[in-house]
CSV table of C-alpha atoms in Angstrom, one decimal:
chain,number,residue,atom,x,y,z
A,1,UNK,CA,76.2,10.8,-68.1
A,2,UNK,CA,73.0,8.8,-67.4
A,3,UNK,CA,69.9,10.1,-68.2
A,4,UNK,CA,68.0,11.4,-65.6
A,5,UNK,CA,66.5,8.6,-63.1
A,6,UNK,CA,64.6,8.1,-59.6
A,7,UNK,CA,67.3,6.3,-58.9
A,8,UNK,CA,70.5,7.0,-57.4
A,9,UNK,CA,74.1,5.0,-57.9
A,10,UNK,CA,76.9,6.1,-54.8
A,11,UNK,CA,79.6,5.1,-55.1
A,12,UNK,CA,82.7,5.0,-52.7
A,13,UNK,CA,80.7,3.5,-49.8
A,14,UNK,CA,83.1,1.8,-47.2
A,15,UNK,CA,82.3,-0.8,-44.6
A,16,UNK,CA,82.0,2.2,-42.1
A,17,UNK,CA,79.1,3.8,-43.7
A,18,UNK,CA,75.3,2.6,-43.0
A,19,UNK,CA,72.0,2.9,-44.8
A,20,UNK,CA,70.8,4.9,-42.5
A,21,UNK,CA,73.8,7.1,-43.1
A,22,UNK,CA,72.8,7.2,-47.0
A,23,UNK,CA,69.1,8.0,-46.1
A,24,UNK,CA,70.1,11.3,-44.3
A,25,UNK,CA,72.7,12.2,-47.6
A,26,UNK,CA,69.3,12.5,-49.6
A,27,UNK,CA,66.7,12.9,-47.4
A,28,UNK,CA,66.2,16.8,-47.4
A,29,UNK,CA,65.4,16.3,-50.9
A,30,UNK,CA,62.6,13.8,-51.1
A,31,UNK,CA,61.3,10.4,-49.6
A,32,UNK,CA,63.4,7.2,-50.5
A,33,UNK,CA,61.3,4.1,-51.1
A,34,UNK,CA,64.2,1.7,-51.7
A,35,UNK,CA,67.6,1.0,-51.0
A,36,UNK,CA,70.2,-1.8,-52.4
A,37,UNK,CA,73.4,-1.9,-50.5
A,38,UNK,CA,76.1,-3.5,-53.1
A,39,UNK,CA,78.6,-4.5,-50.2
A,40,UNK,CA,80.9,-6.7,-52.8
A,41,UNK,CA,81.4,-3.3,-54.5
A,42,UNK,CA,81.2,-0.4,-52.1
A,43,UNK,CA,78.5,0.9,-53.9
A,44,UNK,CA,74.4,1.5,-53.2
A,45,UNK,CA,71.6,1.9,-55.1
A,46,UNK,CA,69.0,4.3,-53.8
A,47,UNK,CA,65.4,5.5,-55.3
A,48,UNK,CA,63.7,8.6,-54.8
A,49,UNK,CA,60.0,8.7,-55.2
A,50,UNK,CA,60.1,10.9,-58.2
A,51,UNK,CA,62.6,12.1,-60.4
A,52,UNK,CA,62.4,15.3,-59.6
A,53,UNK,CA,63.4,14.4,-56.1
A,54,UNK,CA,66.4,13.0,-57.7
A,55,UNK,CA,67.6,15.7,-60.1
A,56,UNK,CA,67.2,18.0,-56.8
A,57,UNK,CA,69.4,16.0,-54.9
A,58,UNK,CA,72.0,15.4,-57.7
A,59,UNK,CA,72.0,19.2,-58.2
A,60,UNK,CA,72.9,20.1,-55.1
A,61,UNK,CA,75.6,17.2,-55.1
A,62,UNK,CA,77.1,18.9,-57.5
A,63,UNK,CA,78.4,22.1,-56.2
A,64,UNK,CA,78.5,20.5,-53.0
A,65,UNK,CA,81.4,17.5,-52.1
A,66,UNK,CA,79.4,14.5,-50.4
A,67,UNK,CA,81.0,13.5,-47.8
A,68,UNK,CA,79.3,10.3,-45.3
A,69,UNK,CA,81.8,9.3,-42.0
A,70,UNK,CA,84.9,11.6,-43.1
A,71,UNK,CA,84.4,9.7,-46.5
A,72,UNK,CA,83.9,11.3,-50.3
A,73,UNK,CA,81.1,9.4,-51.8
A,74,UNK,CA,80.0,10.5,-55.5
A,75,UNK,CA,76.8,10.3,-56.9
A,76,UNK,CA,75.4,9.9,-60.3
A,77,UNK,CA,72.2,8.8,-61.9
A,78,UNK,CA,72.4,5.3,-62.0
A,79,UNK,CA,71.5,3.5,-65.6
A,80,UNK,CA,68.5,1.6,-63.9
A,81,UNK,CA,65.1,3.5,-63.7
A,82,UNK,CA,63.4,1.6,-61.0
A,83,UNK,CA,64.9,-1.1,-58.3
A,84,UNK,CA,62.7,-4.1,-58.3
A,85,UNK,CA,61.4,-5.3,-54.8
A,86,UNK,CA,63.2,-8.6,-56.2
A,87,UNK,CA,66.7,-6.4,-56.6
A,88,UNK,CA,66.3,-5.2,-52.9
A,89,UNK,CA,65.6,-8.3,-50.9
A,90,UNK,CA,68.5,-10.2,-53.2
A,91,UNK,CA,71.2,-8.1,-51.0
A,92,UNK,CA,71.9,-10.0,-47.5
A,93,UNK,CA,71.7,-7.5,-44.2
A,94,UNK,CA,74.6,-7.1,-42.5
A,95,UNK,CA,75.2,-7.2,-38.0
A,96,UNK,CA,72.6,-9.4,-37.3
A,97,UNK,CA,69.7,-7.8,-38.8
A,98,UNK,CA,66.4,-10.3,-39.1
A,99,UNK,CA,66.0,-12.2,-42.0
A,100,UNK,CA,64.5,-9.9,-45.2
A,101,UNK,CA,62.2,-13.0,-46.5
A,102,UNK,CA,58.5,-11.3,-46.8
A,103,UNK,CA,56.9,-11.9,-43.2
A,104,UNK,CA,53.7,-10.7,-42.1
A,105,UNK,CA,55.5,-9.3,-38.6
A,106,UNK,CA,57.8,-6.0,-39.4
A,107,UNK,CA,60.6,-5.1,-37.6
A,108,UNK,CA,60.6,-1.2,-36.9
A,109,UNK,CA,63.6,0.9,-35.8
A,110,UNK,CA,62.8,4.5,-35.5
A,111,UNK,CA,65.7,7.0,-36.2
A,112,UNK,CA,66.2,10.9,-34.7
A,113,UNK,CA,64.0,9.7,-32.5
A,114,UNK,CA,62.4,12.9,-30.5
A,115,UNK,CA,59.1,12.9,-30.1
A,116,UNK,CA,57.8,10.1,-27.8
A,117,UNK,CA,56.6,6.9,-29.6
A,118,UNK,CA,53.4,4.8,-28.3
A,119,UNK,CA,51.4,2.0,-29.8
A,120,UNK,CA,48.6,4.3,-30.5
A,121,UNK,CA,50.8,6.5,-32.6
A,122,UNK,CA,52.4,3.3,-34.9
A,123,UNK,CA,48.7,1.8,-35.3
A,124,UNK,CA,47.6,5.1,-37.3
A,125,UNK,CA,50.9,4.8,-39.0
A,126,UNK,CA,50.7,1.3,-40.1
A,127,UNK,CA,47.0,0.7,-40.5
A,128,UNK,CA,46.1,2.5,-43.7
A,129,UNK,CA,48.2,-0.9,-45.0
A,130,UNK,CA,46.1,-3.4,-43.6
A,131,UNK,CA,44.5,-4.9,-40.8
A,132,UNK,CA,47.5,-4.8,-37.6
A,133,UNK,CA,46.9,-7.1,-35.1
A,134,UNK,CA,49.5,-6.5,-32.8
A,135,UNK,CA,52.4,-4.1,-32.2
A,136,UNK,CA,55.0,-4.4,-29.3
A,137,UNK,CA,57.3,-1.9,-29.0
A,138,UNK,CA,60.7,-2.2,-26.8
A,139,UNK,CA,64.6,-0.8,-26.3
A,140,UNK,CA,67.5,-2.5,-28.0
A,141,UNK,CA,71.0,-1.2,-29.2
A,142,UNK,CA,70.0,-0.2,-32.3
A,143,UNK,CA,67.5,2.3,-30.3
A,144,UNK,CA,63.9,2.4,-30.4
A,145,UNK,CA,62.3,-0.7,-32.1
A,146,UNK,CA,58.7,-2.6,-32.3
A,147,UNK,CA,57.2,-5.2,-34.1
A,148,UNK,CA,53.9,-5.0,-36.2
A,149,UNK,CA,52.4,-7.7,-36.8
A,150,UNK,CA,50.0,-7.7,-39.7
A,151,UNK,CA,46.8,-10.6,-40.6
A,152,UNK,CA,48.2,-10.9,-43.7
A,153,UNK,CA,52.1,-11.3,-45.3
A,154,UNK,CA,50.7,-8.9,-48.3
A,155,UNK,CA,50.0,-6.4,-46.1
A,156,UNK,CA,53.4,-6.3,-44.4
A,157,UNK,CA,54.9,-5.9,-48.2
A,158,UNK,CA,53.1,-3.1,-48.9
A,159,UNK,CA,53.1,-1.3,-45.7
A,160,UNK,CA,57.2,-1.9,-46.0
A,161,UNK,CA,57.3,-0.7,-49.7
A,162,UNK,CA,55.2,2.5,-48.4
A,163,UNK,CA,56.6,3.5,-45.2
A,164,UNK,CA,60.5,2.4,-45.8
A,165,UNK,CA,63.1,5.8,-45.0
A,166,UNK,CA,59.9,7.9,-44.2
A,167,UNK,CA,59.3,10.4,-41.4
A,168,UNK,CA,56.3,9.9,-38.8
A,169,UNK,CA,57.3,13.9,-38.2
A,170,UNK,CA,58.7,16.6,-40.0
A,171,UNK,CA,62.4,16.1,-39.7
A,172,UNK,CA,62.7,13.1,-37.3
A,173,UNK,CA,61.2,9.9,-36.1
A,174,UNK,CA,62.5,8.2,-39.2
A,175,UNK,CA,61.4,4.5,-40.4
A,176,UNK,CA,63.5,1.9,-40.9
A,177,UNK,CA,61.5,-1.4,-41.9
A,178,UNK,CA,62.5,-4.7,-42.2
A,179,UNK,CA,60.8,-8.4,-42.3
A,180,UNK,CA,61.2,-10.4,-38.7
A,181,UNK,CA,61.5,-13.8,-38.5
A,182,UNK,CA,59.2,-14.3,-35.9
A,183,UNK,CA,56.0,-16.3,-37.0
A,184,UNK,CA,53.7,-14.5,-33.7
A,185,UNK,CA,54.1,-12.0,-31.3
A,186,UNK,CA,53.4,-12.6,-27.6
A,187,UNK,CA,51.3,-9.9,-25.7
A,188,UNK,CA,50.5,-10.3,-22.4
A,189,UNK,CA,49.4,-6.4,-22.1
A,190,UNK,CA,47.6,-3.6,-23.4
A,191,UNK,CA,49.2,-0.3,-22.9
A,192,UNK,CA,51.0,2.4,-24.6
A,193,UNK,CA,54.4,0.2,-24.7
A,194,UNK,CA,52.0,-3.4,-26.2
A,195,UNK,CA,48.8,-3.6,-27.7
A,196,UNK,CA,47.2,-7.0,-29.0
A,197,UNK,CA,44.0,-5.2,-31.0
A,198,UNK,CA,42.5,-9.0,-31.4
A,199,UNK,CA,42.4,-9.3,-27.6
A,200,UNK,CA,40.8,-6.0,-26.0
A,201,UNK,CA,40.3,-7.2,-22.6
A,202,UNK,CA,43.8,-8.0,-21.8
A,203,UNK,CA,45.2,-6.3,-18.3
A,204,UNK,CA,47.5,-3.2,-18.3
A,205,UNK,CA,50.7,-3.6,-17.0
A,206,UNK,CA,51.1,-2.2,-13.5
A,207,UNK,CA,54.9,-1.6,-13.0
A,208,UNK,CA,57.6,-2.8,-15.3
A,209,UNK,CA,58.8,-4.8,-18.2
A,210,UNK,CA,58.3,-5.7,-21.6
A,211,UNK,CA,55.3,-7.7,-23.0
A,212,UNK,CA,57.6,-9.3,-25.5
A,213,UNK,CA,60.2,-11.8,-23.7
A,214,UNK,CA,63.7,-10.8,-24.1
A,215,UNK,CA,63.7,-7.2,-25.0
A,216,UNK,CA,64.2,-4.5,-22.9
A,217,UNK,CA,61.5,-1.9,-21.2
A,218,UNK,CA,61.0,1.1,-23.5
A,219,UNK,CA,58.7,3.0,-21.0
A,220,UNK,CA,60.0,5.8,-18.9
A,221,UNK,CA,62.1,7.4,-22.2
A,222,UNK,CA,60.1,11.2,-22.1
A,223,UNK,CA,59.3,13.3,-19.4
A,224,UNK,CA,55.9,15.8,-20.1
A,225,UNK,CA,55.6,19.4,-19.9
A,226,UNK,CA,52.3,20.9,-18.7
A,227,UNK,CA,50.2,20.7,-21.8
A,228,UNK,CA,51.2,16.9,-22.6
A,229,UNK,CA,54.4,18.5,-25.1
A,230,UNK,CA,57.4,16.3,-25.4
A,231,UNK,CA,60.4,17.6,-23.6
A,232,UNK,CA,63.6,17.7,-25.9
A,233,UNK,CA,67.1,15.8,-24.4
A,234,UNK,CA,67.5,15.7,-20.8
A,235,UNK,CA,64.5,14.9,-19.5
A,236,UNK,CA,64.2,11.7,-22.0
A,237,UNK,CA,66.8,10.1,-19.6
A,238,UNK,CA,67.9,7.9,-22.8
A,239,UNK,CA,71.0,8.2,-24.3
A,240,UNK,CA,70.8,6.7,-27.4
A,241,UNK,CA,67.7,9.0,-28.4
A,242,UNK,CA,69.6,12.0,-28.0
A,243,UNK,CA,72.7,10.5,-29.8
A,244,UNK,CA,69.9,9.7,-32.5
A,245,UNK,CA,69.9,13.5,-33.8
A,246,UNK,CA,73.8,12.9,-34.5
A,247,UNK,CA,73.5,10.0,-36.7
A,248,UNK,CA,74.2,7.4,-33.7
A,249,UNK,CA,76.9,9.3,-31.8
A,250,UNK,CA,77.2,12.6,-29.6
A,251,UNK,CA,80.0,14.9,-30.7
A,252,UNK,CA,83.5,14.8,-29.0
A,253,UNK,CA,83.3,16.3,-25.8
A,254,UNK,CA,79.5,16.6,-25.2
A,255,UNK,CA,77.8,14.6,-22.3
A,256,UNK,CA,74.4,14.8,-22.9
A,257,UNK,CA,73.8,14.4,-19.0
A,258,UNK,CA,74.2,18.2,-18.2
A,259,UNK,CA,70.1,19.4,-16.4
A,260,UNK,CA,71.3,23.2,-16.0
A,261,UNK,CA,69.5,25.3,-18.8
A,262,UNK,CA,70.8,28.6,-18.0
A,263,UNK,CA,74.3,29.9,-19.5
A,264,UNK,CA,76.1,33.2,-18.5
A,265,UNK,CA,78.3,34.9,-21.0
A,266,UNK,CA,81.1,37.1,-20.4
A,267,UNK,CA,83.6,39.4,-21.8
A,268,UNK,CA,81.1,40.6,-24.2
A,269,UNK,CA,81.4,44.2,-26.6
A,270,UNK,CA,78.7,46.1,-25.1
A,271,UNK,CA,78.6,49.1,-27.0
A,272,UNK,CA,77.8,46.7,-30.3
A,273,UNK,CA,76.0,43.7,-28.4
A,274,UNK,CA,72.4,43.5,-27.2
A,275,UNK,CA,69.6,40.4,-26.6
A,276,UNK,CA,68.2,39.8,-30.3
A,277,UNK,CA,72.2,39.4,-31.2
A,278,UNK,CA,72.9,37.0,-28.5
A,279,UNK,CA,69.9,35.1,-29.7
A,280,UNK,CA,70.7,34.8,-33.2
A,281,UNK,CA,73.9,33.1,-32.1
A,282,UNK,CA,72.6,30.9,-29.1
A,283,UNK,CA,69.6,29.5,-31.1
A,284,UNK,CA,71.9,27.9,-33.3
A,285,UNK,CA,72.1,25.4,-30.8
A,286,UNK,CA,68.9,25.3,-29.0
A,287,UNK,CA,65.3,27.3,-28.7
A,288,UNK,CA,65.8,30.1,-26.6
A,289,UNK,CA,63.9,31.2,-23.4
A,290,UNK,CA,65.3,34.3,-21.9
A,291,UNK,CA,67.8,36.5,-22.3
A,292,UNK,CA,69.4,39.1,-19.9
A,293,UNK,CA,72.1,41.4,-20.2
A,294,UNK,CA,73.2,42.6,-16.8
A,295,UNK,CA,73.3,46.3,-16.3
A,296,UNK,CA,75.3,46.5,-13.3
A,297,UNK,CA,78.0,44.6,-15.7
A,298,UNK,CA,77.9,45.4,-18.9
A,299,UNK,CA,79.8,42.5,-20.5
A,300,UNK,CA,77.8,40.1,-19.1
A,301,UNK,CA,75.0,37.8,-19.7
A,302,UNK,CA,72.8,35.1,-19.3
A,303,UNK,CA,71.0,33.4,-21.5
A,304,UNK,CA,68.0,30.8,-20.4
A,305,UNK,CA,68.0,27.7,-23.4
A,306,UNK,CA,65.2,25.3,-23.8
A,307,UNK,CA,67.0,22.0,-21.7
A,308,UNK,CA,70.2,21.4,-20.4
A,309,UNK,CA,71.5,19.5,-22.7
A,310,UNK,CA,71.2,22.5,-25.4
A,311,UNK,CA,72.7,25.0,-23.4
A,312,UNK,CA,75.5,22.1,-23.2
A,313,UNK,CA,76.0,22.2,-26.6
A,314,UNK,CA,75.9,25.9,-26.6
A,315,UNK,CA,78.8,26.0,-23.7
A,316,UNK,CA,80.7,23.7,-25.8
A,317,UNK,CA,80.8,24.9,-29.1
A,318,UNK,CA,81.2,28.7,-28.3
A,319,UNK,CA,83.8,29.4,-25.3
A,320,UNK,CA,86.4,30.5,-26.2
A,321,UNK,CA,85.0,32.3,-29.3
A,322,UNK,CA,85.3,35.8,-30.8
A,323,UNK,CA,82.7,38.2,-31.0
A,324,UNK,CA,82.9,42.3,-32.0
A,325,UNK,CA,87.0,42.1,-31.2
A,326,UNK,CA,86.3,39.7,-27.7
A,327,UNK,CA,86.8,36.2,-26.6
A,328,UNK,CA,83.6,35.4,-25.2
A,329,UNK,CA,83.6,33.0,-22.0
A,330,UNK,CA,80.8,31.2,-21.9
A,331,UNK,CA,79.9,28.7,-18.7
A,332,UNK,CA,76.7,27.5,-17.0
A,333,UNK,CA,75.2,29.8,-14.5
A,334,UNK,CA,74.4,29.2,-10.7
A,335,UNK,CA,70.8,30.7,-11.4
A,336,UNK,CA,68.4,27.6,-12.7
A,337,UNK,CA,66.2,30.2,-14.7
A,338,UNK,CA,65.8,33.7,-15.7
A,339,UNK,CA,62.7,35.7,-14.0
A,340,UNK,CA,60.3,37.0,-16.0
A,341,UNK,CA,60.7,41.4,-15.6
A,342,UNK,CA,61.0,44.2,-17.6
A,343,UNK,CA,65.1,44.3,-18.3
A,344,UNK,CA,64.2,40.6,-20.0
A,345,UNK,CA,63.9,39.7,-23.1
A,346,UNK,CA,60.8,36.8,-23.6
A,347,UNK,CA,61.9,34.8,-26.9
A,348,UNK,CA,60.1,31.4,-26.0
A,349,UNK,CA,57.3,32.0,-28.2
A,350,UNK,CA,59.5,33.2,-30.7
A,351,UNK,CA,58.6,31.7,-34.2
A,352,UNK,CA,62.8,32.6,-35.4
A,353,UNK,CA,63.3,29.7,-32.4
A,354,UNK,CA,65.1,27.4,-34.7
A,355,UNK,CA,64.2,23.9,-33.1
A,356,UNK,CA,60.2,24.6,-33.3
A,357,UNK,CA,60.8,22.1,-36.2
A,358,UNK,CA,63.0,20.1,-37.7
A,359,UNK,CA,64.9,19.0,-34.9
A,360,UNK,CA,66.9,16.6,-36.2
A,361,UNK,CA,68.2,18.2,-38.8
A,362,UNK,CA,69.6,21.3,-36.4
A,363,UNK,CA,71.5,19.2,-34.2
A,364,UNK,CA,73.4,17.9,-36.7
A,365,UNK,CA,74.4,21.4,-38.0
A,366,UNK,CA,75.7,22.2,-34.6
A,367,UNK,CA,79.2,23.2,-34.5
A,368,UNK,CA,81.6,26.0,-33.2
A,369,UNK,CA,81.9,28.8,-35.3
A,370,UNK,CA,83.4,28.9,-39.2
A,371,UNK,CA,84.5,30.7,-41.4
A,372,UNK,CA,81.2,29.9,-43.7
A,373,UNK,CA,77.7,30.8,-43.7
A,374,UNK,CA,74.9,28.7,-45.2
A,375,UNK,CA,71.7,31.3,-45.8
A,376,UNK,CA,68.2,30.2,-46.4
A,377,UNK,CA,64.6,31.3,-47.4
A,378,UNK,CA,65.8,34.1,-49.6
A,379,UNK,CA,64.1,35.6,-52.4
A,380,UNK,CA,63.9,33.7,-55.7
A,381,UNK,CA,65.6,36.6,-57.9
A,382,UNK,CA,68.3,37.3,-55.2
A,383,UNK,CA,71.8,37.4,-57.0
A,384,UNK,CA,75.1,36.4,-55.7
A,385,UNK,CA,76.1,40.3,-56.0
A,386,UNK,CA,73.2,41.2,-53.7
A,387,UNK,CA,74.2,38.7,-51.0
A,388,UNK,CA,77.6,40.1,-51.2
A,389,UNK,CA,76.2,43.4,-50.7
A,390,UNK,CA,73.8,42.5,-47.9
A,391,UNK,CA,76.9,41.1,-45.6
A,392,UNK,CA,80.1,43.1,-47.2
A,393,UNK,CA,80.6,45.2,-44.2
A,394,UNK,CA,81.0,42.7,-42.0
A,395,UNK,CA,84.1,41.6,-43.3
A,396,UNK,CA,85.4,40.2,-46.5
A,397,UNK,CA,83.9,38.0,-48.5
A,398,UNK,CA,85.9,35.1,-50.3
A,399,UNK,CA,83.6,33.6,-52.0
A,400,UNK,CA,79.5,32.7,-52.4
A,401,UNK,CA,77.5,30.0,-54.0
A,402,UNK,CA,73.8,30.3,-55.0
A,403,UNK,CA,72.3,26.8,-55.4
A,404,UNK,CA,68.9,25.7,-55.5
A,405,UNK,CA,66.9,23.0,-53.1
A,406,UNK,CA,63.7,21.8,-53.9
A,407,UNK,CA,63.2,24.8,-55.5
A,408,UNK,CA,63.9,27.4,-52.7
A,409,UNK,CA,67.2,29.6,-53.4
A,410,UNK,CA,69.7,29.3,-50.7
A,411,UNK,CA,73.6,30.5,-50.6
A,412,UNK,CA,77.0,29.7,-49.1
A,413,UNK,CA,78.8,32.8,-48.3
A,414,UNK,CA,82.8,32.2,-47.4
A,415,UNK,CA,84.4,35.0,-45.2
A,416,UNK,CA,88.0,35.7,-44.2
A,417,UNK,CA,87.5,34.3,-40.8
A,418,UNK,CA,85.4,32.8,-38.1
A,419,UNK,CA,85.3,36.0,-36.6
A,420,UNK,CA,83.8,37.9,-39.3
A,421,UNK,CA,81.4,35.2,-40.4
A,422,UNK,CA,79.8,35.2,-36.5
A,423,UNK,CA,79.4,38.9,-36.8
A,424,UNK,CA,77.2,38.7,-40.3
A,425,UNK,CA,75.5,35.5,-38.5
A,426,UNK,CA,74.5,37.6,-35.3
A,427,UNK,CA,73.6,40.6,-37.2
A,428,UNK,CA,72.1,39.8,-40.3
A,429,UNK,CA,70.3,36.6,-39.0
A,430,UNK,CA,66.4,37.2,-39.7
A,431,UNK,CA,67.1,40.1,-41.0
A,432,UNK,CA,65.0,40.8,-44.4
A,433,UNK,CA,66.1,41.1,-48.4
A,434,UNK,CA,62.9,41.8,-51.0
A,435,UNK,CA,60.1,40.7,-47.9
A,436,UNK,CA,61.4,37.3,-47.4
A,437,UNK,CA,63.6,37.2,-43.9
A,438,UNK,CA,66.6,35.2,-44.0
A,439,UNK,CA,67.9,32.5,-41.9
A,440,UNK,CA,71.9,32.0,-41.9
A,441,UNK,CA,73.7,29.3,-39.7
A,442,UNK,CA,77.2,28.0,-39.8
A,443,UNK,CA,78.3,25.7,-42.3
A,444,UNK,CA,81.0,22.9,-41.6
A,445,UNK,CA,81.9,22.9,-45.3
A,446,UNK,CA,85.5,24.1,-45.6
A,447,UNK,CA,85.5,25.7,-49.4
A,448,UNK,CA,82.6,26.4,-51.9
């Protein structure tokens, strides 16, 4: 085996998979600052910053099966221990992408995109690199793009060798830099969509359509909440930013176009059920806002989500599914909200809300219940006996796997069934072990 390095060798990496897809395999455990794609051999190159980000990553590869598009990649320290700027602009981009010669204009997409993107925010992300000049930003295919343009080509190189694969936010809003072939950029207005900083006394545009000729208008994507906070799915009114949180595509089944945020639940247990259990389950999928349980039916209730289009993801991924001994039936309600009174439950202030950060990265755990539990934020000296202990009585326990990432202790735990596994989740979920409260969620790994 290679000695350890910042950089990564994958191997195994088909046609299907994207660098974009690579950059989310090893994001949780570190920045990337450079990636070679080795198309000729279905193979990448990827560099961490440090090489502790590295050894994290390749740690937790290897108790865990990578797995990018339904395909096993395997990962290894490569023999090289630093890609030269040389070694990444020698590979050729693939579907169209802009020539990679140095340029002092960038070419920006923006990943997971979910918070909302202006020219303000991008010039106090680009100009610790060097003087910008210009930025337009616009809507394509590939989702949410803009071009910097810089005074100088060295400034472009560094700001592309700094900011390459990193997060504007915690969790989202991902760069992906490349060099355009453009030689100037053409702005015709100053507003939060175009922004020519040599020319301040340009108009702003009244109604419309994209400074830069030939790309589409990127204005209207986010709707506001009182306060000026970005609104989550829904309201964006863009599909490709929501599909954005699921690597470029929405799960089988799920619309993204459903504006009703409240759920009601049915053919519940209720001598064992109650609203902090309900939560635990239903914030897997979105923050929570309300909850109800109806007295005057006691297997019922209804559940107010953040938007609509995570209470459709909570619709989808748990009708049908067993709780305490019952199939739960789980639809949209006829009531648009959940008033405020004393047989409610307030959670929107919540800090257990599990999409107050890190966004991103909780939509793509979404799924329908299994029979495996991933458990985080537990105490450094926890054993695997202890875990065992903590969730024994809700049904058996197969298996568990303490690993380690980025030096915070976290577990798989494999039950009998999907059954049993929702019943630890609901009841155990921020529950706490040694002062430190745990967070459990499903896992979509099938054995530890």
């Amino acid at each position: 085996m290679a000695e350890p390095s910042k950089v990564i060798h994958i191997r195994n990496v088909g046609h299907e998979i994207s660098e974009n897809d690579l950059l989310q395999l090893v994001q949780p455990f570190g920045v990337v600052t450079k990636l070679v794609m080795l198309r000729a051999k279905n193979q990448a190159l990827l560099q961490m910053h440090d090489v502790g980000s590295a050894v994290n990553a390749l740690q937790y590869y290897s108790n865990v099966q990578p797995s990018v598009r339904g395909r096993n990649v395997y990962i290894q320290f490569s023999s090289h221990q630093e890609l030269t700027t040389m070694d990444q602009n020698s590979q050729p981009r693939k579907n169209g992408d802009q020539d990679s010669q140095p340029n002092r204009i960038l070419l920006v997409t923006i990943h997971h995109l979910l918070y909302p993107i202006t020219v303000e925010v991008l010039h106090q992300v680009f100009s610790p690199h060097g003087i910008v000049e210009k930025i337009v930003t616009f809507q394509k295919s590939a989702g949410f793009q803009a071009l910097v343009q810089y005074q100088s080509r060295q400034s472009a190189v560094v700001a592309r060798n700094a900011l390459q694969g990193r997060n504007i936010y915690d969790g989202c809003c991902q760069l992906d830099i490349q060099f355009s072939n453009l030689t100037e950029l053409q702005v015709n207005y100053n507003n939060e969509r175009s922004r020519d900083f040599t020319n301040p006394s340009l108009p702003s545009e009244q109604k419309g359509r994209s400074s830069q000729p030939g790309y589409g208008d990127a204005s209207g994507m986010y709707a506001l909440q009182p306060g000026g906070r970005a609104v989550a799915f829904p309201q964006m009114g863009n599909p490709a930013a929501i599909a954005a949180a699921f690597g470029g595509g929405l799960p089988p089944g799920i619309t993204g176009t459903n504006d009703r945020c409240t759920i009601l639940v049915s053919n519940l247990n209720p001598d064992k059920i109650d609203e902090d259990k309900l939560f635990n389950l239903f914030s897997i999928y979105g923050n929570i806002i309300r909850v109800k349980l109806l007295r005057n039916k006691p297997d019922h209730a209804l559940i107010q989500m953040g938007d609509g289009f995570q209470a459709e993801l909570a619709v989808h991924f748990l009708k049908g599914a067993m709780l305490f001994g019952k199939r739960m039936e789980v639809n949209y309600s006829k009531h648009v909200n959940i008033t405020a009174g004393p047989d409610t439950h307030e959670y929107s202030g919540s800090s257990l809300n599990r999409f107050n950060r890190n966004a991103a990265k909780n939509y793509r755990y979404c799924c329908s219940p299994t029979k495996m539990v991933h458990l985080s934020t537990l105490p450094q000296e926890i054993t695997e006996e202890e875990i065992a202990t903590h969730l024994e009585e809700h049904g058996t326990i197969v298996n568990t796997k303490l690993f380690e990432v980025n030096g915070k202790k976290q577990a798989l735990v494999l039950f009998e069934n999907e059954e049993q596994a929702t019943e630890a989740l609901v009841c155990k979920h921020a529950t706490t072990i040694d002062r430190s409260i745990i967070r459990i969620s499903f896992s979509q790994l099938q054995t530890i």
